[in-house]
Short mmCIF file of C-alpha atoms in Angstrom, two decimals:
data_model
loop_
_atom_site.label_atom_id
_atom_site.label_comp_id
_atom_site.label_asym_id
_atom_site.label_seq_id
_atom_site.Cartn_x
_atom_site.Cartn_y
_atom_site.Cartn_z
CA UNK A 78 30.11 105.44 104.32
CA UNK A 79 30.60 105.46 100.54
CA UNK A 80 29.42 102.78 98.47
CA UNK A 81 33.23 101.88 97.58
CA UNK A 82 34.40 101.10 101.50
CA UNK A 83 34.24 98.02 102.52
CA UNK A 84 31.80 97.55 105.73
CA UNK A 85 33.75 95.81 108.60
CA UNK A 86 32.31 93.57 111.29
CA UNK A 87 31.47 94.98 114.22
CA UNK A 88 33.74 93.23 116.46
CA UNK A 89 36.81 94.10 113.60
CA UNK A 90 35.72 97.72 113.88
CA UNK A 91 35.60 97.31 118.14
CA UNK A 92 39.48 96.15 118.04
CA UNK A 93 40.67 98.60 115.68
CA UNK A 94 39.46 101.44 117.74
CA UNK A 95 40.77 99.53 120.59
CA UNK A 96 44.13 98.93 118.81
CA UNK A 97 43.99 103.11 118.03
CA UNK A 98 43.48 104.11 121.59
CA UNK A 99 45.74 101.64 122.99
CA UNK A 100 48.36 103.52 121.10
CA UNK A 101 47.36 106.98 121.24
CA UNK A 102 46.93 106.51 125.29
CA UNK A 103 50.13 104.79 125.95
CA UNK A 104 51.65 107.88 124.31
CA UNK A 105 49.78 110.68 125.71
CA UNK A 106 48.39 109.03 128.91
CA UNK A 107 44.71 109.36 129.58
CA UNK A 108 43.98 113.33 130.53
CA UNK A 109 46.08 114.29 127.54
CA UNK A 110 44.75 112.15 125.00
CA UNK A 111 41.38 113.33 122.96
CA UNK A 112 38.61 111.23 121.43
CA UNK A 113 39.83 113.22 118.09
CA UNK A 114 42.96 111.93 118.45
CA UNK A 115 41.81 108.65 118.77
CA UNK A 116 39.38 108.45 116.15
CA UNK A 117 42.22 109.83 113.32
CA UNK A 118 44.62 107.29 114.76
CA UNK A 119 41.66 104.60 114.05
CA UNK A 120 41.18 106.35 110.64
CA UNK A 121 37.42 106.73 111.53
CA UNK A 122 35.12 109.68 112.27
CA UNK A 123 34.74 111.02 116.16
CA UNK A 124 31.06 110.43 115.65
CA UNK A 125 31.51 106.73 114.62
CA UNK A 126 33.87 106.14 117.82
CA UNK A 127 31.24 107.70 120.33
CA UNK A 128 28.53 105.25 118.37
CA UNK A 129 30.90 102.10 119.73
CA UNK A 130 32.24 103.74 123.20
CA UNK A 131 30.22 107.18 124.73
CA UNK A 132 33.01 108.55 126.41
CA UNK A 133 36.44 108.61 126.58
CA UNK A 134 36.29 106.48 130.14
CA UNK A 135 33.91 104.28 128.43
CA UNK A 136 36.77 103.59 125.84
CA UNK A 137 39.83 103.39 128.13
CA UNK A 138 38.00 100.86 130.41
CA UNK A 139 37.11 98.74 127.52
CA UNK A 140 41.17 99.01 126.75
CA UNK A 141 42.10 98.08 129.99
CA UNK A 142 39.87 95.51 130.33
CA UNK A 143 41.45 94.18 127.10
CA UNK A 144 44.58 94.49 127.41
CA UNK A 145 44.75 92.69 131.38
CA UNK A 146 43.03 90.21 130.10
CA UNK A 147 45.64 89.77 127.48
CA UNK A 148 48.35 89.69 130.05
CA UNK A 149 46.31 87.20 132.00
CA UNK A 150 46.40 84.66 129.52
CA UNK A 151 50.26 85.46 128.31
CA UNK A 152 50.67 84.51 132.07
CA UNK A 153 48.78 81.40 131.68
CA UNK A 154 51.13 79.76 129.41
CA UNK A 155 52.67 77.26 130.41
CA UNK A 156 51.09 76.98 134.09
CA UNK A 157 51.50 73.32 134.60
CA UNK A 158 51.91 72.37 138.48
CA UNK A 159 53.58 69.31 137.55
CA UNK A 160 57.03 71.60 136.86
CA UNK A 161 60.07 71.48 138.76
CA UNK A 162 60.13 74.59 140.99
CA UNK A 163 63.04 76.01 138.77
CA UNK A 164 60.63 75.68 135.95
CA UNK A 165 58.29 77.22 137.08
CA UNK A 166 60.06 80.22 137.71
CA UNK A 167 61.90 80.64 134.28
CA UNK A 168 58.13 79.39 132.68
CA UNK A 169 56.58 82.51 135.00
CA UNK A 170 59.39 85.26 134.47
CA UNK A 171 59.78 84.38 130.94
CA UNK A 172 56.27 84.74 130.27
CA UNK A 173 55.83 87.95 131.89
CA UNK A 174 58.77 89.60 129.95
CA UNK A 175 58.06 88.25 127.01
CA UNK A 176 54.50 89.85 127.07
CA UNK A 177 55.54 93.33 127.80
CA UNK A 178 58.57 92.52 125.27
CA UNK A 179 56.23 92.05 122.40
CA UNK A 180 53.62 94.47 123.92
CA UNK A 181 55.05 97.70 125.15
CA UNK A 182 52.21 99.87 124.46
CA UNK A 183 49.93 97.55 126.26
CA UNK A 184 51.82 97.77 129.23
CA UNK A 185 52.00 101.44 129.69
CA UNK A 186 48.34 101.85 129.40
CA UNK A 187 48.33 98.94 131.83
CA UNK A 188 51.12 100.17 134.69
CA UNK A 189 51.61 103.71 133.65
CA UNK A 190 48.61 105.13 132.77
CA UNK A 191 45.94 103.33 134.44
CA UNK A 192 47.97 102.54 137.94
CA UNK A 193 47.96 106.50 137.62
CA UNK A 194 44.57 107.35 136.74
CA UNK A 195 42.71 107.32 140.86
CA UNK A 196 39.40 105.99 138.62
CA UNK A 197 41.16 103.08 136.89
CA UNK A 198 43.64 101.87 139.47
CA UNK A 199 41.44 99.17 140.42
CA UNK A 200 41.38 97.20 137.54
CA UNK A 201 45.28 97.09 137.50
CA UNK A 202 45.42 96.05 141.19
CA UNK A 203 42.73 93.15 140.50
CA UNK A 204 45.08 91.93 137.00
CA UNK A 205 48.36 92.14 139.59
CA UNK A 206 46.67 90.29 142.33
CA UNK A 207 45.28 87.37 139.66
CA UNK A 208 48.87 87.23 138.50
CA UNK A 209 50.37 87.17 141.77
CA UNK A 210 47.88 84.27 143.15
CA UNK A 211 48.87 82.60 139.86
CA UNK A 212 52.70 82.53 140.51
CA UNK A 213 51.57 81.80 144.19
CA UNK A 214 50.30 78.84 143.45
CA UNK A 215 52.92 77.53 141.09
CA UNK A 216 55.50 78.09 143.73
CA UNK A 217 53.15 76.24 146.51
CA UNK A 218 52.70 73.13 143.95
CA UNK A 219 56.60 72.72 143.36
CA UNK A 220 57.77 73.31 147.24
CA UNK A 221 58.64 70.20 149.26
CA UNK A 222 59.60 72.47 152.33
CA UNK A 223 57.00 71.00 155.09
CA UNK A 224 57.50 74.16 157.35
CA UNK A 225 56.30 76.49 154.24
CA UNK A 226 53.06 78.09 154.87
CA UNK A 227 50.86 79.90 152.32
CA UNK A 228 52.39 83.31 153.62
CA UNK A 229 55.49 82.11 152.21
CA UNK A 230 53.86 81.83 149.00
CA UNK A 231 52.22 84.72 148.43
CA UNK A 232 55.34 87.03 150.00
CA UNK A 233 57.51 85.14 147.83
CA UNK A 234 55.06 86.06 144.37
CA UNK A 235 54.63 89.43 145.64
CA UNK A 236 58.28 89.64 145.49
CA UNK A 237 58.95 87.84 142.06
CA UNK A 238 56.31 90.01 140.49
CA UNK A 239 57.37 93.29 142.03
CA UNK A 240 60.59 92.48 140.37
CA UNK A 241 59.25 91.72 137.10
CA UNK A 242 57.35 94.93 137.06
CA UNK A 243 60.25 96.83 137.69
CA UNK A 244 62.43 95.30 134.88
CA UNK A 245 59.60 95.66 133.00
CA UNK A 246 59.64 99.42 132.79
CA UNK A 247 63.28 99.18 131.77
CA UNK A 248 62.25 96.61 128.84
CA UNK A 249 59.82 99.00 127.16
CA UNK A 250 62.21 101.82 127.25
CA UNK A 251 64.08 99.25 125.16
CA UNK A 252 67.49 99.84 126.97
CA UNK A 253 67.42 96.13 128.63
CA UNK A 254 68.04 92.60 126.56
CA UNK A 255 64.71 90.57 127.12
CA UNK A 256 66.85 87.39 127.67
CA UNK A 257 69.47 89.09 130.03
CA UNK A 258 66.86 90.11 132.04
CA UNK A 259 64.81 86.89 131.93
CA UNK A 260 68.02 84.82 132.86
CA UNK A 261 68.83 87.57 135.84
CA UNK A 262 65.24 87.78 137.43
CA UNK A 263 65.26 83.71 137.27
CA UNK A 264 68.68 83.56 139.42
CA UNK A 265 67.29 85.94 141.56
CA UNK A 266 64.00 84.17 142.21
CA UNK A 267 65.64 80.75 142.41
CA UNK A 268 67.77 81.83 145.24
CA UNK A 269 64.69 82.82 146.79
CA UNK A 270 62.41 80.09 146.12
CA UNK A 271 65.06 77.54 147.34
CA UNK A 272 64.44 79.44 150.83
CA UNK A 273 60.83 79.61 150.88
CA UNK A 274 59.69 78.24 154.16
CA UNK A 275 63.11 78.00 156.10
CA UNK A 276 64.62 80.20 158.60
CA UNK A 277 67.59 82.39 157.46
#
């Protein structure tokens, strides 16, 4: 390193590498991404990149771990069992879609690149499970129907998360308005939530 180059703290440099990696992985996928391309995007040497992450697999795992953590944190915003059931539905769906809207590269890495790469799909599945459990807990906390059981809450949560994931793909392409998508999904979810635990 030249004397005129400012030395960055290790944690900051690692985050810069991960930022660059997420961007390149989201654009090219796992298989087509090279460490050379990531080093170039991060504006560091390839030996430096390998010093921090010994392989492309290790770097990709670090990306998934960070991005899934950010996603879980975003979904935890407003996680308040005291909210009404409708407010819970609005909060869950809004924060889910807002994360996707504001972190499109992150979403692509998690739910397109990683889920399609067999050796990493388990990490994404775990993230999805944790989000689904959070949603199910909110539904359960806000449900007053005595006949509702755990399977009702679980399946409703799976349906809501699945619907959000489907719409999220459209949001990453920029062809769906965030507010409109949120309102539409809230309407669908609310009609379903009102029927939790009841027979049709």
